[in-house]
Amino acid sequence: AKNSTLNAGLEIVRILYDAYPNAVLHDLLLLRVGLGQVRRHEVAQEVQDFITAQFNHARQSNSQNYITRRDVNGQLPLHTALSGNFNLGTIKLFVKGYSNAIQSPDIS
């Protein structure tokens, strides 16, 4: 029962994030309150890890220095997200942060 609760809760968080990825930045207080509720059910670590990772992606998407810089393989963060099986919410944030990346070739 614990695993099914965790899986269901994590899936709901993923769906909400994909639908509204900016929530991870704008509603951080609400997320913390939600995590407090989740902790009571002992499923917090996986959810917290997911939210932390998405929060980092959201911050990166707002950094022009990060979002427009190619890595050592010539990929922009959007290219890496697309090839790395990132969540839809992260891809949306990277497109919003640097929409020109859609038309920039992956030079790797």
JSON list of N, CA and C in Angstrom, two decimals, residues 69-76 80 107-108:
[
{"chain": "A", "resi": 69, "resn": "ARG", "atom": "N", "xyz": [23.98, 28.47, -23.25]},
{"chain": "A", "resi": 69, "resn": "ARG", "atom": "CA", "xyz": [25.35, 27.95, -23.35]},
{"chain": "A", "resi": 69, "resn": "ARG", "atom": "C", "xyz": [25.34, 26.49, -23.79]},
{"chain": "A", "resi": 70, "resn": "ARG", "atom": "N", "xyz": [26.17, 26.21, -24.76]},
{"chain": "A", "resi": 70, "resn": "ARG", "atom": "CA", "xyz": [26.32, 24.83, -25.24]},
{"chain": "A", "resi": 70, "resn": "ARG", "atom": "C", "xyz": [27.30, 24.09, -24.32]},
{"chain": "A", "resi": 71, "resn": "ASP", "atom": "N", "xyz": [27.05, 22.80, -24.17]},
{"chain": "A", "resi": 71, "resn": "ASP", "atom": "CA", "xyz": [27.96, 21.99, -23.37]},
{"chain": "A", "resi": 71, "resn": "ASP", "atom": "C", "xyz": [29.14, 21.52, -24.23]},
{"chain": "A", "resi": 72, "resn": "VAL", "atom": "N", "xyz": [29.98, 20.68, -23.70]},
{"chain": "A", "resi": 72, "resn": "VAL", "atom": "CA", "xyz": [31.18, 20.23, -24.42]},
{"chain": "A", "resi": 72, "resn": "VAL", "atom": "C", "xyz": [30.83, 19.42, -25.67]},
{"chain": "A", "resi": 73, "resn": "ASN", "atom": "N", "xyz": [29.59, 18.92, -25.73]},
{"chain": "A", "resi": 73, "resn": "ASN", "atom": "CA", "xyz": [29.14, 18.16, -26.90]},
{"chain": "A", "resi": 73, "resn": "ASN", "atom": "C", "xyz": [28.41, 19.03, -27.92]},
{"chain": "A", "resi": 74, "resn": "GLY", "atom": "N", "xyz": [28.34, 20.34, -27.63]},
{"chain": "A", "resi": 74, "resn": "GLY", "atom": "CA", "xyz": [27.66, 21.26, -28.55]},
{"chain": "A", "resi": 74, "resn": "GLY", "atom": "C", "xyz": [26.16, 21.32, -28.38]},
{"chain": "A", "resi": 75, "resn": "GLN", "atom": "N", "xyz": [25.65, 20.77, -27.29]},
{"chain": "A", "resi": 75, "resn": "GLN", "atom": "CA", "xyz": [24.22, 20.77, -27.05]},
{"chain": "A", "resi": 75, "resn": "GLN", "atom": "C", "xyz": [23.80, 21.91, -26.14]},
{"chain": "A", "resi": 76, "resn": "LEU", "atom": "N", "xyz": [22.67, 22.52, -26.47]},
{"chain": "A", "resi": 76, "resn": "LEU", "atom": "CA", "xyz": [22.03, 23.47, -25.57]},
{"chain": "A", "resi": 76, "resn": "LEU", "atom": "C", "xyz": [21.25, 22.67, -24.52]},
{"chain": "A", "resi": 80, "resn": "THR", "atom": "N", "xyz": [19.75, 18.67, -24.52]},
{"chain": "A", "resi": 80, "resn": "THR", "atom": "CA", "xyz": [20.06, 17.68, -23.48]},
{"chain": "A", "resi": 80, "resn": "THR", "atom": "C", "xyz": [18.78, 17.17, -22.84]},
{"chain": "A", "resi": 107, "resn": "ILE", "atom": "N", "xyz": [24.72, 20.47, -32.49]},
{"chain": "A", "resi": 107, "resn": "ILE", "atom": "CA", "xyz": [25.97, 20.30, -33.26]},
{"chain": "A", "resi": 107, "resn": "ILE", "atom": "C", "xyz": [26.85, 19.18, -32.74]},
{"chain": "A", "resi": 108, "resn": "SER", "atom": "N", "xyz": [26.24, 18.28, -31.97]},
{"chain": "A", "resi": 108, "resn": "SER", "atom": "CA", "xyz": [27.06, 17.16, -31.46]},
{"chain": "A", "resi": 108, "resn": "SER", "atom": "C", "xyz": [27.13, 16.05, -32.50]}
]
